[in-house]
Tab-separated table of C-alpha atoms in Angstrom:
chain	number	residue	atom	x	y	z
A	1	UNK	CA	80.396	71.622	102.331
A	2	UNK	CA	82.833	72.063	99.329
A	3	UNK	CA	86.247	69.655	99.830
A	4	UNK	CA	88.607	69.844	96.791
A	5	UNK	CA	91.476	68.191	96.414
A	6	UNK	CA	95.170	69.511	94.581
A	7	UNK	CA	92.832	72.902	94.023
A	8	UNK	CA	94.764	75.649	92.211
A	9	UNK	CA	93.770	78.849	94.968
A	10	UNK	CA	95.260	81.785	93.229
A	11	UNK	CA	92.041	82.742	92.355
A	12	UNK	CA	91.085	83.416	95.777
A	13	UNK	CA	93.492	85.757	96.293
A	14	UNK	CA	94.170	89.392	95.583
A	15	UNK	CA	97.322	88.976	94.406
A	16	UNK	CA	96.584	86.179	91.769
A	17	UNK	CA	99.578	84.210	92.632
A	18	UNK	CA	100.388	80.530	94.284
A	19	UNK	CA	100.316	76.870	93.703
A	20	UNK	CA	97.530	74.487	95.163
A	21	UNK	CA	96.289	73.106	98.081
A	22	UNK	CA	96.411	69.342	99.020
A	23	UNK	CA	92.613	70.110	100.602
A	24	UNK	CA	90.514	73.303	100.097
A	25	UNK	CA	87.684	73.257	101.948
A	26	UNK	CA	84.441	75.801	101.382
A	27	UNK	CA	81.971	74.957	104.657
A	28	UNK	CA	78.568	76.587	104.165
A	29	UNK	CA	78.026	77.803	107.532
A	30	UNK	CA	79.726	78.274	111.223
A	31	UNK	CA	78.490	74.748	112.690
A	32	UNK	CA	80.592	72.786	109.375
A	33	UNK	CA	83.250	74.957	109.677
A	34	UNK	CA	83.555	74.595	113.620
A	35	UNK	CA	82.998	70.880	113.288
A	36	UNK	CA	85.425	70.734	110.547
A	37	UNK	CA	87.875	72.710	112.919
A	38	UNK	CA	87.642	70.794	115.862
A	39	UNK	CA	88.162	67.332	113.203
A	40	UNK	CA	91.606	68.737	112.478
A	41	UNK	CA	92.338	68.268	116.090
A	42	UNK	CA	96.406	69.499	116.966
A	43	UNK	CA	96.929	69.593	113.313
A	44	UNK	CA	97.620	72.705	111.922
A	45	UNK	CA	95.201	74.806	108.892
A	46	UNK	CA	95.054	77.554	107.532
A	47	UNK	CA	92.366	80.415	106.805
A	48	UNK	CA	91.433	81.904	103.674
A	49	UNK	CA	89.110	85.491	103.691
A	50	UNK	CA	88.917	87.383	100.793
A	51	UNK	CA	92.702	86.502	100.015
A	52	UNK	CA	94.083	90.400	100.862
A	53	UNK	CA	97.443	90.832	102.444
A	54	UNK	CA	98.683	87.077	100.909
A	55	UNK	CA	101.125	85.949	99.045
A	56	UNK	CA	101.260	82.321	98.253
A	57	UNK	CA	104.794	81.627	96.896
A	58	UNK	CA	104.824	77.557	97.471
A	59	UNK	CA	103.592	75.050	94.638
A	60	UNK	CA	101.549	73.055	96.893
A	61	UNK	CA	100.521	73.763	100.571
A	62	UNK	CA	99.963	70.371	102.469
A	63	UNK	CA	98.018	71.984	105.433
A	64	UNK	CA	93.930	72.171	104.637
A	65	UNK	CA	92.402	75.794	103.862
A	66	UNK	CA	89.093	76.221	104.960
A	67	UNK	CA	87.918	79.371	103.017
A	68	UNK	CA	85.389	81.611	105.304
A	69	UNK	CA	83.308	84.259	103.769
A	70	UNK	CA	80.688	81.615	102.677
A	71	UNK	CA	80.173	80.694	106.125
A	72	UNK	CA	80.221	83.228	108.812
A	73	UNK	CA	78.566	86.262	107.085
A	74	UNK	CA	75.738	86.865	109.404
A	75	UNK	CA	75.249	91.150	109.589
A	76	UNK	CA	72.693	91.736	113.319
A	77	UNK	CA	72.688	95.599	113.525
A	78	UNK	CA	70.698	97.678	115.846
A	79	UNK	CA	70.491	100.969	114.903
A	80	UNK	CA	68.948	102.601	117.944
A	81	UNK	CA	72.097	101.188	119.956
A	82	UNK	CA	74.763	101.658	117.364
A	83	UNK	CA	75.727	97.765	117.881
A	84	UNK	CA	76.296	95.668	115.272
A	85	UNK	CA	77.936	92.257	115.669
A	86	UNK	CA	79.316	90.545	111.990
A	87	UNK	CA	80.356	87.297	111.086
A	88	UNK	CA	83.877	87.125	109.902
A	89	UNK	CA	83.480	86.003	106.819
A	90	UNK	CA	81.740	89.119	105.951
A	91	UNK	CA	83.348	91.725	103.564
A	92	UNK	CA	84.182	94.842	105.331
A	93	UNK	CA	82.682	96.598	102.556
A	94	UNK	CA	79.242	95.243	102.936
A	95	UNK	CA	79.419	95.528	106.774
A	96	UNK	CA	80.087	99.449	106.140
A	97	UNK	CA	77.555	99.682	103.559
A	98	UNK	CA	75.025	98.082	105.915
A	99	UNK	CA	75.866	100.359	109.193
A	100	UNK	CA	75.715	103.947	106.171
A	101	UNK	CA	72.052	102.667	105.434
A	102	UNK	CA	70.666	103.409	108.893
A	103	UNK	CA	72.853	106.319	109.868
A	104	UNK	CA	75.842	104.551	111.436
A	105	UNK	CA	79.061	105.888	111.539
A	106	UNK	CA	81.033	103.505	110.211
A	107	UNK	CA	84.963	103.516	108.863
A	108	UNK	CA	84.304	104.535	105.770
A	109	UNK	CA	88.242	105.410	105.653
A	110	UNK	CA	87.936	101.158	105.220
A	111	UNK	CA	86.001	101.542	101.597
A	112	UNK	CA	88.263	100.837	99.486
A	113	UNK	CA	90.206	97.812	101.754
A	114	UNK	CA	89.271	94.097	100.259
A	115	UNK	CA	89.350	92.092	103.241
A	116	UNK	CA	86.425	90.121	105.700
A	117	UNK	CA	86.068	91.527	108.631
A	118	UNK	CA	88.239	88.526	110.387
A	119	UNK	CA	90.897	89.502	107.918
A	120	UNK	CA	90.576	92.926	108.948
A	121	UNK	CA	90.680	92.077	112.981
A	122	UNK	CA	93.525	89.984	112.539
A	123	UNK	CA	95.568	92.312	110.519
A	124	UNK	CA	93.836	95.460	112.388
A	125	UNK	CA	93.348	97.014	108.944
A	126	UNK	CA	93.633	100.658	108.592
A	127	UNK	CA	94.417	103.575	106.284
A	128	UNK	CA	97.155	105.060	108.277
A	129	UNK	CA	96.446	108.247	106.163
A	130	UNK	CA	93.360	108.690	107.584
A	131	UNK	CA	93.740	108.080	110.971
A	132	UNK	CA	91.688	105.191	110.870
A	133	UNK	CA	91.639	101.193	112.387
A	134	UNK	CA	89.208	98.326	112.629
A	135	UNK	CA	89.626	97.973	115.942
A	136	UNK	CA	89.312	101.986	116.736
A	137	UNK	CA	85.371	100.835	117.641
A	138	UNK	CA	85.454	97.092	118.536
A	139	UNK	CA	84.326	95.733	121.788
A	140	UNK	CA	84.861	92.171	121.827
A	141	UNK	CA	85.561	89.546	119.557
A	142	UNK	CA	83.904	85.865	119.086
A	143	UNK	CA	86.927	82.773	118.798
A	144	UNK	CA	86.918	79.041	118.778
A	145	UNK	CA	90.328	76.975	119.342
A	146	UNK	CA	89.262	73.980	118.189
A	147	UNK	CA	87.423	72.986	121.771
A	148	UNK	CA	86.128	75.956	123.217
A	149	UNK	CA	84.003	79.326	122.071
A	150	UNK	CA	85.238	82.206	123.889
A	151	UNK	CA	85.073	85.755	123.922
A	152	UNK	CA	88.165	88.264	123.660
A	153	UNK	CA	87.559	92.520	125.189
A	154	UNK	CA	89.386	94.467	122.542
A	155	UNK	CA	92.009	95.058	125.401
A	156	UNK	CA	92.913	91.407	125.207
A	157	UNK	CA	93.155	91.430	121.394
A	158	UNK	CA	96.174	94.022	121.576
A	159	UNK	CA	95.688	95.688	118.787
A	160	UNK	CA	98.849	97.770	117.341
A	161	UNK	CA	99.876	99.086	114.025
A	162	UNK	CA	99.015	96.085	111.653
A	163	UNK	CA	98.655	93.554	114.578
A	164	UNK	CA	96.474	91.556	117.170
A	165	UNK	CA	97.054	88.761	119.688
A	166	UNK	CA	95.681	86.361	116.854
A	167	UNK	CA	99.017	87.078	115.316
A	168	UNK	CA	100.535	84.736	118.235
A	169	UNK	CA	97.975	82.321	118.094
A	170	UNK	CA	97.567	80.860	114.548
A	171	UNK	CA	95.155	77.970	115.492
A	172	UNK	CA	92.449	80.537	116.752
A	173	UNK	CA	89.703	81.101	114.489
A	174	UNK	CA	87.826	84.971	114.563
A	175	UNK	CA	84.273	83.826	114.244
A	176	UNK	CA	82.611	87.197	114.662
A	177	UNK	CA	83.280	90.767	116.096
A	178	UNK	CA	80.863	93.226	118.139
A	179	UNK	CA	81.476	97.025	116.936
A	180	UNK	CA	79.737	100.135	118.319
A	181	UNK	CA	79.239	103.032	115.750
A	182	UNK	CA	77.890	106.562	116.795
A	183	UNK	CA	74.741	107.813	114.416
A	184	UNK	CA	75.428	110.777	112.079
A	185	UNK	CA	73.648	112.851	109.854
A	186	UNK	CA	73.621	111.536	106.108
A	187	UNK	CA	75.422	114.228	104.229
A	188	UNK	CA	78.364	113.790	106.852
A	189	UNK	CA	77.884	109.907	105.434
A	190	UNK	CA	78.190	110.857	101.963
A	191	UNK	CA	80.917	113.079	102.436
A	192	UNK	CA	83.113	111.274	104.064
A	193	UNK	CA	82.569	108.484	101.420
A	194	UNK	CA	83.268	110.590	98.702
A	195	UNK	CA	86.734	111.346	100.656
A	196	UNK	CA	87.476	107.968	101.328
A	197	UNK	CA	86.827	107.012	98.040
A	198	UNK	CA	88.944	110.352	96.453
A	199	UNK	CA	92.056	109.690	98.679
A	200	UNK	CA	92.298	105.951	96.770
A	201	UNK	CA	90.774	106.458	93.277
A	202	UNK	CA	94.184	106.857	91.272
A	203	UNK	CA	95.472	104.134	93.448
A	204	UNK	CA	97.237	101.034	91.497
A	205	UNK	CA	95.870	98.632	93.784
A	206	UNK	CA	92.764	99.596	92.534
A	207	UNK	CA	92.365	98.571	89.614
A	208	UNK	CA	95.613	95.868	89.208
A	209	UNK	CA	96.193	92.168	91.424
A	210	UNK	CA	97.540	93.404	94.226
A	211	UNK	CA	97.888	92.237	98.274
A	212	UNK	CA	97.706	95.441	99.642
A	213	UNK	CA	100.364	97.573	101.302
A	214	UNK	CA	103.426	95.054	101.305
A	215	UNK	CA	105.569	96.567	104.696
A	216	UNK	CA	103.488	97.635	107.685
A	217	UNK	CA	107.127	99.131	108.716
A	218	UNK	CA	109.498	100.316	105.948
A	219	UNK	CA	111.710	103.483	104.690
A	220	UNK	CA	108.817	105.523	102.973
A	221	UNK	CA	111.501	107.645	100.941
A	222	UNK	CA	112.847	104.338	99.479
A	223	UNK	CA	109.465	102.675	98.513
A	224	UNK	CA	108.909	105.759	96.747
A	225	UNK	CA	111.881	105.147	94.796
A	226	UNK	CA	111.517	101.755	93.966
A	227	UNK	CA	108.015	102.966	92.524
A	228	UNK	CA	107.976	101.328	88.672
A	229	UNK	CA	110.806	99.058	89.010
A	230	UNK	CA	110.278	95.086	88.387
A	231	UNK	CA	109.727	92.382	85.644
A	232	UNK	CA	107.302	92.920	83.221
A	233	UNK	CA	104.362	90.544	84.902
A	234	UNK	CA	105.137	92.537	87.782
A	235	UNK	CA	106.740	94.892	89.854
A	236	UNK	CA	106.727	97.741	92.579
A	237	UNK	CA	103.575	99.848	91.763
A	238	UNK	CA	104.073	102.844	89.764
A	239	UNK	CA	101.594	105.453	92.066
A	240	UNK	CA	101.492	103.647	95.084
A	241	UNK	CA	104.691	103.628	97.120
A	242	UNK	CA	104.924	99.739	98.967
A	243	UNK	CA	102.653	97.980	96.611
A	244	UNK	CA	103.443	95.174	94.201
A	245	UNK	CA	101.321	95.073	91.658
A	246	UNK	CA	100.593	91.835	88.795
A	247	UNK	CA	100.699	93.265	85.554
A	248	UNK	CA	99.011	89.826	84.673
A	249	UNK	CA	100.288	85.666	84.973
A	250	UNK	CA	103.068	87.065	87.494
A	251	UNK	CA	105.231	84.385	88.927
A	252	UNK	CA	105.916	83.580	93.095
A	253	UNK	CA	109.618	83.652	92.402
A	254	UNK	CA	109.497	87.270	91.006
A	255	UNK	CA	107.307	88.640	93.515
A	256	UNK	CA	109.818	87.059	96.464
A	257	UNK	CA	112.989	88.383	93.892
A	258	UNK	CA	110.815	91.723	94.384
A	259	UNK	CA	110.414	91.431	97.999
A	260	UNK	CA	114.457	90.309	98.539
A	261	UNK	CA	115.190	93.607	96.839
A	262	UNK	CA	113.024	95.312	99.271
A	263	UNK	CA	114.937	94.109	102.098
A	264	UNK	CA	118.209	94.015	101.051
A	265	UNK	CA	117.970	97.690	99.657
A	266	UNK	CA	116.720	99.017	103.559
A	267	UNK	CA	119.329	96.843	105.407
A	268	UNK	CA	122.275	98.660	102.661
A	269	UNK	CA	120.606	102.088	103.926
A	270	UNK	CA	120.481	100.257	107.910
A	271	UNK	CA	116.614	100.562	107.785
A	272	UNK	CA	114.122	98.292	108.883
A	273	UNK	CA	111.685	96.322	106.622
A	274	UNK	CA	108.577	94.365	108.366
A	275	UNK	CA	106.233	92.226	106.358
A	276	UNK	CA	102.497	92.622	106.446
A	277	UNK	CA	101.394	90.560	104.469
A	278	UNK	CA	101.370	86.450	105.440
A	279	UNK	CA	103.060	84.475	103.154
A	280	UNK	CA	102.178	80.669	102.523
């Protein structure tokens, strides 16, 4: 296992913003990162994926990360079932790459979404465009609290738009999740990828530092307007209605200046602005 101490963890992140952390941990596989779990006793952590749908806005965060996608990435498909059960620190990427290799039908809608699979259970990723969730196949889902290992039915994960149970229960780790994927013919495969891929290829978030879709609720019409407006290390997306985008060496205090305009522009219209993304 990795421990560094006063670590600089913008890096890690999509959105190439934040301070440091007092302790970054990197365990190498589930049985350090469990053990180092259950160490932390009642204290409180926090987990770092593939660092999608974060914005780190304080200098220094006191609690310990423990980074994940070097140590649950484990990928058991069967392809005459359809089951496939994936660590969480596994990119959803690869895990839909794996399941398009022997004729799964997996969310390819998902391509173009940066986040481990554990990110994408807890957040319930999705393109809403498309119709499409992580959790639209899921059966169950692998957790550890710091003293036991249990096993949550998607039913008792709750999904909804942009949110699961794990929302309510910060101290509960997503070790792994069980899927089941339908086989389909390979030039449906390839089509839909090329679809996927089409519907996001212009997008900013693409090819800029970005966290992803910044308002799982919000007044569409007024993202759209805000499109372009910002600082010059960073601002509302030009092509992609509720995304911030860094231009490059973006500050925290203009991305939350960013965000405060968000809100403050919906509440003047008496809209409703949610956060998606978790800020540290």
């Amino acid at each position: 296992m990795k421990h560094f101490q006063r670590h600089p963890i913008a890096k890690y992140t999509t959105l190439k913003v934040g301070g440091y952390a007092d302790n970054f941990y990197i365990p190498n596989d589930r049985e350090e990162l469990t053990e180092l779990i259950q160490s932390f006793g009642s204290h409180q952590f926090l987990l770092l994926g593939n660092g999608s749908n974060i914005f780190i806005k304080s200098k220094r965060i006191k609690k310990p990360v423990l980074m994940t996608n070097k140590s649950l990435k484990d990928v058991d498909i069967d392809a005459t079932t359809g089951k496939l059960r994936v660590g969480a620190g596994v990119d959803i990427r690869k895990m839909i790459a794996d399941c398009l290799r022997v004729g799964l039908r997996a969310p390819v809608e998902l391509l173009t979404i940066p986040a481990t699979v554990g990110g994408a259970v807890y957040m319930n990723a999705g393109r809403t465009s498309m119709n499409s969730s992580i959790s639209d196949n899921l059966i169950e889902v692998e957790v550890f609290d710091g003293k036991h290992f249990t096993t949550l039915s998607r039913k008792e994960c709750t999904f909804s738009h942009r949110y699961s149970v794990f929302h309510r229960r910060p101290q509960t780790t997503i070790l792994s999740a069980t899927f089941q994927y339908d086989r389909i013919p390979s030039d449906v495969i390839q089509s839909l990828k090329r679809t996927s891929i089409e519907a996001a290829k212009d997008k900013d978030y693409r090819n800029l530092a970005s966290a992803g879709s910044v308002f799982k609720k919000c007044d569409y019409q007024l993202m759209q307007s805000l499109r372009g407006t910002g600082f010059r290390r960073t601002g509302f997306a030009r092509n992609t209605p509720n995304c911030i985008v860094n231009y490059g060496d973006a500050y925290a205090w203009q991305i939350s200046a960013l965000l405060a305009y968000a809100y403050v522009s919906h509440r003047l219209r008496g809209k409703q602005a949610i956060l998606e993304w978790q800020v540290w």
